[in-house]
mmCIF file of C-alpha atoms and ligand atoms in Angstrom:
data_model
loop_
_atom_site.group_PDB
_atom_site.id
_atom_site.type_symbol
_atom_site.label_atom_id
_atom_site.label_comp_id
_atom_site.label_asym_id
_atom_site.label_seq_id
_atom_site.Cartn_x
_atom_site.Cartn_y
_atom_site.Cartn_z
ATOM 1 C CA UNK A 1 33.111 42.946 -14.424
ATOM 2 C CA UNK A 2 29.212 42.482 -14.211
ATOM 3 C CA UNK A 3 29.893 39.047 -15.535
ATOM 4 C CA UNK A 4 31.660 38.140 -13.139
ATOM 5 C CA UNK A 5 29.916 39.492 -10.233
ATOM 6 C CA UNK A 6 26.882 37.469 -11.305
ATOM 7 C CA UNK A 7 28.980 34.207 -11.795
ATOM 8 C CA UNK A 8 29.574 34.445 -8.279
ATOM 9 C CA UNK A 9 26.284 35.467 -6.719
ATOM 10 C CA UNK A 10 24.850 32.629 -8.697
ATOM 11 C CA UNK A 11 27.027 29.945 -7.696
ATOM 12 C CA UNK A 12 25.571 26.910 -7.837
ATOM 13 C CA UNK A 13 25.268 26.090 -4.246
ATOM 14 C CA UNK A 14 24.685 29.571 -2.627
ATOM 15 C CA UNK A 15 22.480 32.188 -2.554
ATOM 16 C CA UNK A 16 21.480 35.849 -0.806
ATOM 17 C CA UNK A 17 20.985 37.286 2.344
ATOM 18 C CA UNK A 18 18.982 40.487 2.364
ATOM 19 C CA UNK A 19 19.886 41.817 5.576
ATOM 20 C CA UNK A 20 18.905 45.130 4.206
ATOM 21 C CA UNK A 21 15.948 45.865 6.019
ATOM 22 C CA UNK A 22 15.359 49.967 6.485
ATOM 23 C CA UNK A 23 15.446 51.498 9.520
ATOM 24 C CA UNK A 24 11.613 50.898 10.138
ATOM 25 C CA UNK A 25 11.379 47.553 9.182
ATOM 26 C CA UNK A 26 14.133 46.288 11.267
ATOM 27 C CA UNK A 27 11.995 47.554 14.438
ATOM 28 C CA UNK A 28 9.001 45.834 12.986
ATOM 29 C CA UNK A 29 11.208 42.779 12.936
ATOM 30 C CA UNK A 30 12.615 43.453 16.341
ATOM 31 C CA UNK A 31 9.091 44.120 17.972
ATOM 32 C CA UNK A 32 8.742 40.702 17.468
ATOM 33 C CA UNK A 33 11.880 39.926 20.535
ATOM 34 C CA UNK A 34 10.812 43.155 22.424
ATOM 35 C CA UNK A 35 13.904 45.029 21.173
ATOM 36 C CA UNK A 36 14.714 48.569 20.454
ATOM 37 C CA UNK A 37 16.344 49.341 17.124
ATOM 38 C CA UNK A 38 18.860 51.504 17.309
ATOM 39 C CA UNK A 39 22.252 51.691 15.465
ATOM 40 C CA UNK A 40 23.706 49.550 17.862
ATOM 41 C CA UNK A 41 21.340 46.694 18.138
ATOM 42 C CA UNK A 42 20.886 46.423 14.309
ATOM 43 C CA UNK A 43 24.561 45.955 14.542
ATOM 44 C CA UNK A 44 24.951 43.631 17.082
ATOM 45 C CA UNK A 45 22.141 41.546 15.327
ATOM 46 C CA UNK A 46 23.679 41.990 12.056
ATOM 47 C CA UNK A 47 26.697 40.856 13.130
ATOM 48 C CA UNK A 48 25.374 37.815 14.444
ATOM 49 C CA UNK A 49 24.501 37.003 11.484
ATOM 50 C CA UNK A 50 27.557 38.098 9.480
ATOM 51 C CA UNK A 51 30.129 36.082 11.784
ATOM 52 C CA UNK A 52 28.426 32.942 11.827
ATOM 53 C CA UNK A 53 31.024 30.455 11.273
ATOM 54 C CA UNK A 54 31.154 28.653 8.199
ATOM 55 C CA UNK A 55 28.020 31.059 6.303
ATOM 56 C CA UNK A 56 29.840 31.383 3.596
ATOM 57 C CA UNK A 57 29.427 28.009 2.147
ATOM 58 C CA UNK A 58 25.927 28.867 1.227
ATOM 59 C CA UNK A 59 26.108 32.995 0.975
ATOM 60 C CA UNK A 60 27.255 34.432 -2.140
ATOM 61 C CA UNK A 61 26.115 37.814 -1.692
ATOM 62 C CA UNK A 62 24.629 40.253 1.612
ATOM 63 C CA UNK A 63 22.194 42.761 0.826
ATOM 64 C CA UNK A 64 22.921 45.705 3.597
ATOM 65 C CA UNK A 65 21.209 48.849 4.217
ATOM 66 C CA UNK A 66 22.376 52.605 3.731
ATOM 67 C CA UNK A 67 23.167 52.439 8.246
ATOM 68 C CA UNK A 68 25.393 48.879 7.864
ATOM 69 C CA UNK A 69 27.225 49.865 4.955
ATOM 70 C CA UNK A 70 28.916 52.244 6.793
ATOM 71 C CA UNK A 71 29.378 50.511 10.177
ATOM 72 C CA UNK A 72 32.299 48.301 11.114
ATOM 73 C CA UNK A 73 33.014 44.859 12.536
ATOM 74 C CA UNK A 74 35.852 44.602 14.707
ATOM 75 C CA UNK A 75 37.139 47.641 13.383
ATOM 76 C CA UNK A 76 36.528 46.289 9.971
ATOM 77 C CA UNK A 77 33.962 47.972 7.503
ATOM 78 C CA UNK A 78 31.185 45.456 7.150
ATOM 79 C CA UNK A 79 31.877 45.446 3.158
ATOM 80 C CA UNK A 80 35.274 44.381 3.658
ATOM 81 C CA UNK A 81 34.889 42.222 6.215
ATOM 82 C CA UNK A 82 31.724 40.074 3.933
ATOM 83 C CA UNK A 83 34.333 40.285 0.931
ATOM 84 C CA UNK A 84 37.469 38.582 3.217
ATOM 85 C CA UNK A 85 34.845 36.150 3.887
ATOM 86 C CA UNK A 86 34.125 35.731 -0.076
ATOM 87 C CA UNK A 87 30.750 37.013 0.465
ATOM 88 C CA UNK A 88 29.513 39.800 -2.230
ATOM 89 C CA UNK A 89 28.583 43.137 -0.840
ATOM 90 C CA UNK A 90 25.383 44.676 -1.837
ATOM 91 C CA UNK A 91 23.263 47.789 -1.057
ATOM 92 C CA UNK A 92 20.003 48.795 -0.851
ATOM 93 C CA UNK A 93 19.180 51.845 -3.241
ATOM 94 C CA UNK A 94 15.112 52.485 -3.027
ATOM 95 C CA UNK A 95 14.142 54.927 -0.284
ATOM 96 C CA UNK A 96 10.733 53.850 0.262
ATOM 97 C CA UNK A 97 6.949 53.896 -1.183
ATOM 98 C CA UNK A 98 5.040 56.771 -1.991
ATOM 99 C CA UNK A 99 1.426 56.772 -3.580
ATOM 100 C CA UNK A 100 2.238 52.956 -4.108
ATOM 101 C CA UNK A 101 5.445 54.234 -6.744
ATOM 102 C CA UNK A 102 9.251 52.910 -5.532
ATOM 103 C CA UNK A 103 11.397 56.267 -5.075
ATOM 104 C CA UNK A 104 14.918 56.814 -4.821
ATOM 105 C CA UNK A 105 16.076 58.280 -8.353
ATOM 106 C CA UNK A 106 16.765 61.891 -7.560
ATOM 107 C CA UNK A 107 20.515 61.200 -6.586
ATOM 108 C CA UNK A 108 20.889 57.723 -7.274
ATOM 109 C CA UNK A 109 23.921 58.439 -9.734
ATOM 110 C CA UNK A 110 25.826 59.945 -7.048
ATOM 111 C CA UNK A 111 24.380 57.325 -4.177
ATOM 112 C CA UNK A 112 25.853 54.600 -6.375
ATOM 113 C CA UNK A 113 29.545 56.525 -7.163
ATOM 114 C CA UNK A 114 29.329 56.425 -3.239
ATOM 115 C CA UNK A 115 28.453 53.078 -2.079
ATOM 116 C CA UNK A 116 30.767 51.166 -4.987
ATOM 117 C CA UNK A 117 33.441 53.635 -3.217
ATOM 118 C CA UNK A 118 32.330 51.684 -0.053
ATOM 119 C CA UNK A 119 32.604 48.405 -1.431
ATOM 120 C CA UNK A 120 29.359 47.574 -2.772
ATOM 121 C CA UNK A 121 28.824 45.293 -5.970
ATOM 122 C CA UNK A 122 25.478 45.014 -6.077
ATOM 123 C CA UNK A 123 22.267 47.171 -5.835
ATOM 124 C CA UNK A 124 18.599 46.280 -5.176
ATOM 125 C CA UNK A 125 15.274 48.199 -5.807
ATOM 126 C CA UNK A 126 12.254 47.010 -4.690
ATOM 127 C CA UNK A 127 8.902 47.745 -6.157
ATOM 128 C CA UNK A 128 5.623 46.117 -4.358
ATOM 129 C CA UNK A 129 2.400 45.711 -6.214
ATOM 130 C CA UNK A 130 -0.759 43.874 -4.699
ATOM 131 C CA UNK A 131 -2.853 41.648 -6.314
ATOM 132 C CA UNK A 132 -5.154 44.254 -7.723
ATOM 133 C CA UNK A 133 -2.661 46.747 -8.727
ATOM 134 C CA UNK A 134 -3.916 49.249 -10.926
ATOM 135 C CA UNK A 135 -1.691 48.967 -14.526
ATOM 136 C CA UNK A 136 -0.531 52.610 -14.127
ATOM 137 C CA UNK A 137 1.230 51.953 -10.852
ATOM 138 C CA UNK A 138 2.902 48.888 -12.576
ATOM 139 C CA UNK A 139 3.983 50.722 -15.656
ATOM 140 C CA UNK A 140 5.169 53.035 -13.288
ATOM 141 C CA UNK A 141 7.248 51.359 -10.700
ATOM 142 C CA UNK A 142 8.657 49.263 -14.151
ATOM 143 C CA UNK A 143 9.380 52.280 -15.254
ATOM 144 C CA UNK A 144 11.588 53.348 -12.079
ATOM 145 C CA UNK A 145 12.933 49.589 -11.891
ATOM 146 C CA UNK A 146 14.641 50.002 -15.630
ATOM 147 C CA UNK A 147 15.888 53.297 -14.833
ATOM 148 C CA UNK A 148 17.662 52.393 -11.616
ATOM 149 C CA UNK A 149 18.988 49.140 -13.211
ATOM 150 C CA UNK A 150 20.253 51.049 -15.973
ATOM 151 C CA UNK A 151 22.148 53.591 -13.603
ATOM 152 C CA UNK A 152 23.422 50.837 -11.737
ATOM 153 C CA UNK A 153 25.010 48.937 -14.972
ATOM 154 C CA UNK A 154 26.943 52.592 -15.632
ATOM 155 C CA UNK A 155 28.887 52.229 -12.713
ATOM 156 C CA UNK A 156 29.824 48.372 -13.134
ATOM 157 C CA UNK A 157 27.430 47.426 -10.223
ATOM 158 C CA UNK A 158 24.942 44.450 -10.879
ATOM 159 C CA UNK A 159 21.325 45.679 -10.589
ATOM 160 C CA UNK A 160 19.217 43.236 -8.766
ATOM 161 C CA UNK A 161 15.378 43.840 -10.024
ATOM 162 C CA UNK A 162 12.701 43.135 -7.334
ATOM 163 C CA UNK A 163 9.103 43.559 -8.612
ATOM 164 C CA UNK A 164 7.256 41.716 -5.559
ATOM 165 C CA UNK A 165 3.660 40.707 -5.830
ATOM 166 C CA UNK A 166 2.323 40.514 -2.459
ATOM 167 C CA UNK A 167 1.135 37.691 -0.874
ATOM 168 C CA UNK A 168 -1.301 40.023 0.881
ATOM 169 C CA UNK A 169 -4.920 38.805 0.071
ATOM 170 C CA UNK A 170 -6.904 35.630 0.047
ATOM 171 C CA UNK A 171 -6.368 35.908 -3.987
ATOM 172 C CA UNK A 172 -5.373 32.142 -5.537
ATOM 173 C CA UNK A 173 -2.399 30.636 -7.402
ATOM 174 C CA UNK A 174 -4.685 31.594 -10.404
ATOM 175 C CA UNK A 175 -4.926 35.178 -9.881
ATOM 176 C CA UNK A 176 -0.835 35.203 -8.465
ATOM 177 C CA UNK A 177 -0.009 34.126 -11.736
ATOM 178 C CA UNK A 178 -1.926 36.788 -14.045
ATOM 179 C CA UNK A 179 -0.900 39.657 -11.603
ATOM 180 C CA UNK A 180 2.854 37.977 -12.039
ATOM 181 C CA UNK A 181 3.033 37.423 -15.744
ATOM 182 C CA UNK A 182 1.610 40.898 -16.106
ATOM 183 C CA UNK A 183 4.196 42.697 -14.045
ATOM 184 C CA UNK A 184 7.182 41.096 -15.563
ATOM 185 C CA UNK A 185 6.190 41.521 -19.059
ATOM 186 C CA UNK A 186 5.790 45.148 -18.553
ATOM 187 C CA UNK A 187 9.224 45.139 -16.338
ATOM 188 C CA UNK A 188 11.040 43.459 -18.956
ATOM 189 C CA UNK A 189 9.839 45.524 -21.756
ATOM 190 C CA UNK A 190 10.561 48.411 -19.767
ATOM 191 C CA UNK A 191 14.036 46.925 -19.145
ATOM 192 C CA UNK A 192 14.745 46.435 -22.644
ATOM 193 C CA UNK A 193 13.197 50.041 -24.125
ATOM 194 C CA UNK A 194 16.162 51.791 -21.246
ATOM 195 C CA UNK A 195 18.818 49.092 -22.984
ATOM 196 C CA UNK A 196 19.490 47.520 -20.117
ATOM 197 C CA UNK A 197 21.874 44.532 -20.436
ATOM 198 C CA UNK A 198 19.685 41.723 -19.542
ATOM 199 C CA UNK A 199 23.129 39.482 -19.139
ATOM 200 C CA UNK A 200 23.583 41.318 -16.785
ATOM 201 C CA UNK A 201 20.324 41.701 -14.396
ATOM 202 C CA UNK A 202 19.183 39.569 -11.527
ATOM 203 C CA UNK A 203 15.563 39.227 -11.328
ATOM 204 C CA UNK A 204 14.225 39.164 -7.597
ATOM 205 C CA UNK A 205 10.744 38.107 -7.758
ATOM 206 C CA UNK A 206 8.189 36.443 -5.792
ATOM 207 C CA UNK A 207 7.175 33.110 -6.356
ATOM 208 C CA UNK A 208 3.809 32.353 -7.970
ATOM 209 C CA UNK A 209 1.637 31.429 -4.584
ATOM 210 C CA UNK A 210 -1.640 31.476 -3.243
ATOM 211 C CA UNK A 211 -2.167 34.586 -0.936
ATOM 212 C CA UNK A 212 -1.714 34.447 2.428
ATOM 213 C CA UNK A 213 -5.812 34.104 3.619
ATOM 214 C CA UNK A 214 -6.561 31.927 0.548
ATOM 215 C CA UNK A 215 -9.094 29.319 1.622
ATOM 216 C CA UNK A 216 -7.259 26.576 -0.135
ATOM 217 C CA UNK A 217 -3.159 27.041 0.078
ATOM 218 C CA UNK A 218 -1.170 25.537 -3.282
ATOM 219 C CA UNK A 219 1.334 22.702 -2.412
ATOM 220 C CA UNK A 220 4.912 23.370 -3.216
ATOM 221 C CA UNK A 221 4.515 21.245 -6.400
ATOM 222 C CA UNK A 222 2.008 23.097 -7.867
ATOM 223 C CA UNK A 223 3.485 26.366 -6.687
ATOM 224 C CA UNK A 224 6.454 24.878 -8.461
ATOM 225 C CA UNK A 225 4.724 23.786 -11.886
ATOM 226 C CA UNK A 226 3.017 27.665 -11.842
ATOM 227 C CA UNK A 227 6.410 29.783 -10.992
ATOM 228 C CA UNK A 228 8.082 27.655 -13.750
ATOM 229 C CA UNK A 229 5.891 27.872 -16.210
ATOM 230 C CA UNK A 230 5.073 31.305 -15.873
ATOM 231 C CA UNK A 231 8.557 32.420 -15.735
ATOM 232 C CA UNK A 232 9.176 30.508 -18.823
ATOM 233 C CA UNK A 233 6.697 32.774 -20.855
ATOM 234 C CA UNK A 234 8.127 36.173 -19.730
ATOM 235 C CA UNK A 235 11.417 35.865 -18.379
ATOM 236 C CA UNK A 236 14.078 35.816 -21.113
ATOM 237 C CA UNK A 237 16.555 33.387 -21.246
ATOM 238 C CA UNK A 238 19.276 35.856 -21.304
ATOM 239 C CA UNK A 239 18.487 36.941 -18.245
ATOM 240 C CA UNK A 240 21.181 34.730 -16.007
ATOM 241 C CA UNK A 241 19.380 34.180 -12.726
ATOM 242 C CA UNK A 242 16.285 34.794 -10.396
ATOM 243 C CA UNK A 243 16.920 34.810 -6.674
ATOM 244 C CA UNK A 244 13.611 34.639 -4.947
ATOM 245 C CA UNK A 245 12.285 36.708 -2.303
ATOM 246 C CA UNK A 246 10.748 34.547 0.651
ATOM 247 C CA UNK A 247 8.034 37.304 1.144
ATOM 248 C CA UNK A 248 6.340 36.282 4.038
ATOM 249 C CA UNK A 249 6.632 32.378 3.697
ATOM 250 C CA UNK A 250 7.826 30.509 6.359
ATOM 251 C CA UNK A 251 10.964 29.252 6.293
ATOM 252 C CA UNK A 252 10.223 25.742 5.825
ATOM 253 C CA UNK A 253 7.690 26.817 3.047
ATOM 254 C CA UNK A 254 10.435 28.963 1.492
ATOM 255 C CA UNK A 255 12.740 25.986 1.723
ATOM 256 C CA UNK A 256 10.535 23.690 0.252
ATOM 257 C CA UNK A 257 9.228 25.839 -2.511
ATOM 258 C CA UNK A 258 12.743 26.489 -3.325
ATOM 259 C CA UNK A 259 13.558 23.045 -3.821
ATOM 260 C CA UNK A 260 10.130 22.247 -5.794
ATOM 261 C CA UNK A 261 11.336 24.590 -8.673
ATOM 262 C CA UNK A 262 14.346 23.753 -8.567
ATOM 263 C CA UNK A 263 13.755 20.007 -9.261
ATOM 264 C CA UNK A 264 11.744 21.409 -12.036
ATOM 265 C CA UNK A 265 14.786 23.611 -13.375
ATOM 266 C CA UNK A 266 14.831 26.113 -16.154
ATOM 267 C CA UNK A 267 17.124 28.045 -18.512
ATOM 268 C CA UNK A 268 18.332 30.601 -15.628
ATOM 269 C CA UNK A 269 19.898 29.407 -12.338
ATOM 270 C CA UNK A 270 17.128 29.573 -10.131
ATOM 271 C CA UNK A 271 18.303 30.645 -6.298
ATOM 272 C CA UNK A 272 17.391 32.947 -3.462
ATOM 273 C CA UNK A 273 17.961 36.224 -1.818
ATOM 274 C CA UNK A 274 15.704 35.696 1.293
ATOM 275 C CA UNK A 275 15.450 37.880 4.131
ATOM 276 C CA UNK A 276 12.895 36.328 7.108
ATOM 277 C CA UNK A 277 13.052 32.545 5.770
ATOM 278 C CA UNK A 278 16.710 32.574 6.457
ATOM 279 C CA UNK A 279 16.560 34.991 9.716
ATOM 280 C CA UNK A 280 13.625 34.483 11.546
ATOM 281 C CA UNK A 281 14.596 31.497 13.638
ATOM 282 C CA UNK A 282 17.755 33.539 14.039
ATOM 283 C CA UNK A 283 16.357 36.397 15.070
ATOM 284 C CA UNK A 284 14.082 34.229 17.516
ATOM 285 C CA UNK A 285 17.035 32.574 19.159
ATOM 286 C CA UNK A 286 18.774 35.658 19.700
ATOM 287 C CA UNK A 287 16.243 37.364 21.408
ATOM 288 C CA UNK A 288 18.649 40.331 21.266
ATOM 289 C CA UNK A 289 21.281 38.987 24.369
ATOM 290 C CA UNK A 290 24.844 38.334 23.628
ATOM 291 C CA UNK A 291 24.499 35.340 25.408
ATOM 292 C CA UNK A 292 22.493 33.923 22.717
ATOM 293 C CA UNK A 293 24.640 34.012 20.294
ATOM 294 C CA UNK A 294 25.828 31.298 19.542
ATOM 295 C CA UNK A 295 22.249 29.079 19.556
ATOM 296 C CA UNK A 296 21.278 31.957 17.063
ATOM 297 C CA UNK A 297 24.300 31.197 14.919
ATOM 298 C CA UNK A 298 23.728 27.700 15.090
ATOM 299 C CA UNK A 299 20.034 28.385 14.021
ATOM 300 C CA UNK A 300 21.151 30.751 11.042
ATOM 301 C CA UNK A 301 23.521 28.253 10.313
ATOM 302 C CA UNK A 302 21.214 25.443 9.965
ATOM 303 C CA UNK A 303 18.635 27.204 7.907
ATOM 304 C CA UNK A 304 21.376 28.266 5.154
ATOM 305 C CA UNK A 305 22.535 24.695 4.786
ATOM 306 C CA UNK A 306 18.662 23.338 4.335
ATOM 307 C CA UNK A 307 18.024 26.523 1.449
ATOM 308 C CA UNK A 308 21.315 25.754 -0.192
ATOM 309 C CA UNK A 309 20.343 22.164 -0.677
ATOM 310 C CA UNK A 310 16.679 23.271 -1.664
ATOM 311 C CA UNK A 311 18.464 25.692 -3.946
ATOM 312 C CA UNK A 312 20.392 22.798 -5.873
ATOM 313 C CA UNK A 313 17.320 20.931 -5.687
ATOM 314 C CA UNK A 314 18.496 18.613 -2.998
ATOM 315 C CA UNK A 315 15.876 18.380 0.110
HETATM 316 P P1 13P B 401 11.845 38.547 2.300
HETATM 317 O O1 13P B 401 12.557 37.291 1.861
HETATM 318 O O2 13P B 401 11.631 38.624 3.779
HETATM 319 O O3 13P B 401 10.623 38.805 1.495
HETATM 320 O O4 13P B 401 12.845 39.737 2.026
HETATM 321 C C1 13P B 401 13.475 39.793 0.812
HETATM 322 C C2 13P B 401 13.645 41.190 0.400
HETATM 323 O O5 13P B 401 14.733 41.632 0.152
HETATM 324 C C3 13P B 401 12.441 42.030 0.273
HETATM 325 O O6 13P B 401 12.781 43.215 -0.354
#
């Protein structure tokens, strides 16, 4: 069953959507168009999104939040309508950051039993460590990732594990790379001491890139050369994919970057699970009005087709 999942959400020429911003972020994103998030407006945006007309030649999988899950489109629940689509379901398990540490254990059992109930195939946790990150905090929030991802392999629902270095910081490729390395050694040892499956993981992590005030930005190549590389020293080979975050790269860069590695190649399929490099033109064309829709949709549309080509390596 996980095996399958995974097949799918790493086919060769699609990727992710994480649409699964919380109920905070969304308004940050929304701020941005002079919106007010409520239930209703993260549902008509999400919906724009969903219904875009032929999406699903480059989305194998939708990461939702706890609010979407449980909405409907057209009287359909959203998971069922993605899956009549043949888009994956996923959900969003963390709850949010405190002292730095990824919560969202207490529960989690009984939050999973729930949302496979609801459809849901997939899970994602997110932990976030910065450039300087103490070790503790990364042993820590390793510590939480294996534990949810073993939780989530109990109950037949594929774990995706998302250990993000920020690209917060003027730090270089150089220091992106240590701070990288470091945190996926200690998440995959921490992985492997809970007996997680690593068949049966996705890793979500950032790409190895200069921070976002560096003085002298990396080209994709080089970005390229370092993510590979890196990812070839800790990263086993049994793990089957990594689906990259876009973290705060535009969407050309993500697009680009994308197709750098992938022209490189490796043992795992190498894809993406991007949230603002596939929405943010989207979101701009939108502008929350119904009458938008359909430039938005053409926008969303256009951006999946350039990542799915990047993502075989194509652009
Ligand atoms: P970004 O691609 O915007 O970084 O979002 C991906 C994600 O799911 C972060 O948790």
């Amino acid at each position: 069953m996980l095996q399958t999942i995974i097949s799918r959400l790493l086919a060769s020429t699609k990727g992710i959507l994480a649409a699964d911003e919380s109920s905070k972020t969304i308004q940050k994103r929304f701020d941005k168009i002079g919106l007010q998030s409520t239930p209703e407006t993260n549902l008509a945006y999400r919906k724009m999104l969903f219904t875009t007309p032929g999406v699903e030649e480059f989305l194998s999988g939708v990461i939702l939040y706890d609010e979407t899950i449980r909405q409907e489109i057209d009287g359909v629940p959203v998971p069922q309508y993605l899956e009549k689509r043949g888009i994956l379901p996923g959900i969003k398990v963390d709850q949010g950051i405190v002292d730095e540490i990824t919560t969202g254990l207490d529960g989690l059992s009984e939050r999973l039993t729930e949302y496979r109930n609801l459809g849901a195939k997939f899970a994602k946790w997110r932990a976030v460590i910065v450039a300087n990150q103490e070790d503790a905090f990364i042993e820590k929030n390793a510590e939480n990732l294996a534990k949810y991802a073993s939780l989530c392999q109990e109950q037949d629902i594929v774990p995706i594990v998302e250990p993000e270095v920020l690209m917060d910081g003027d730090h270089d490729l150089q220091k992106c790379q240590e701070v990288t390395a470091k945190t996926l050694k200690t998440v995959f040892a921490k992985l492997v001491g809970q007996g997680v499956v690593l068949e049966g993981v996705i890793l979500k992590p950032n790409m190895v890139i200069s921070g976002k005030d560096a003085p002298n930005k990396a080209s994709p190549k080089e970005i390229a050369e370092a993510t590979v590389k890196t990812f070839l020293e800790v990263v086993p080979t049994q793990v089957p994919g990594i689906v990259f975050l876009s973290g705060g790269q535009t969407p050309d860069e993500a697009t680009e970057n994308l197709a750098a590695i992938n022209k490189i190649g490796g043992p795992w399929q190498l894809s993406f699970s991007y949230g603002r490099a596939l929405q943010d033109e989207a979101l701009k064309a939108w502008a929350g009005k119904e009458e938008n829709v359909e430039a938005a949709q053409k926008a969303f549309f256009d951006r999946c087709k350039k990542v799915s080509l990047a993502r075989q390596g194509k652009l």
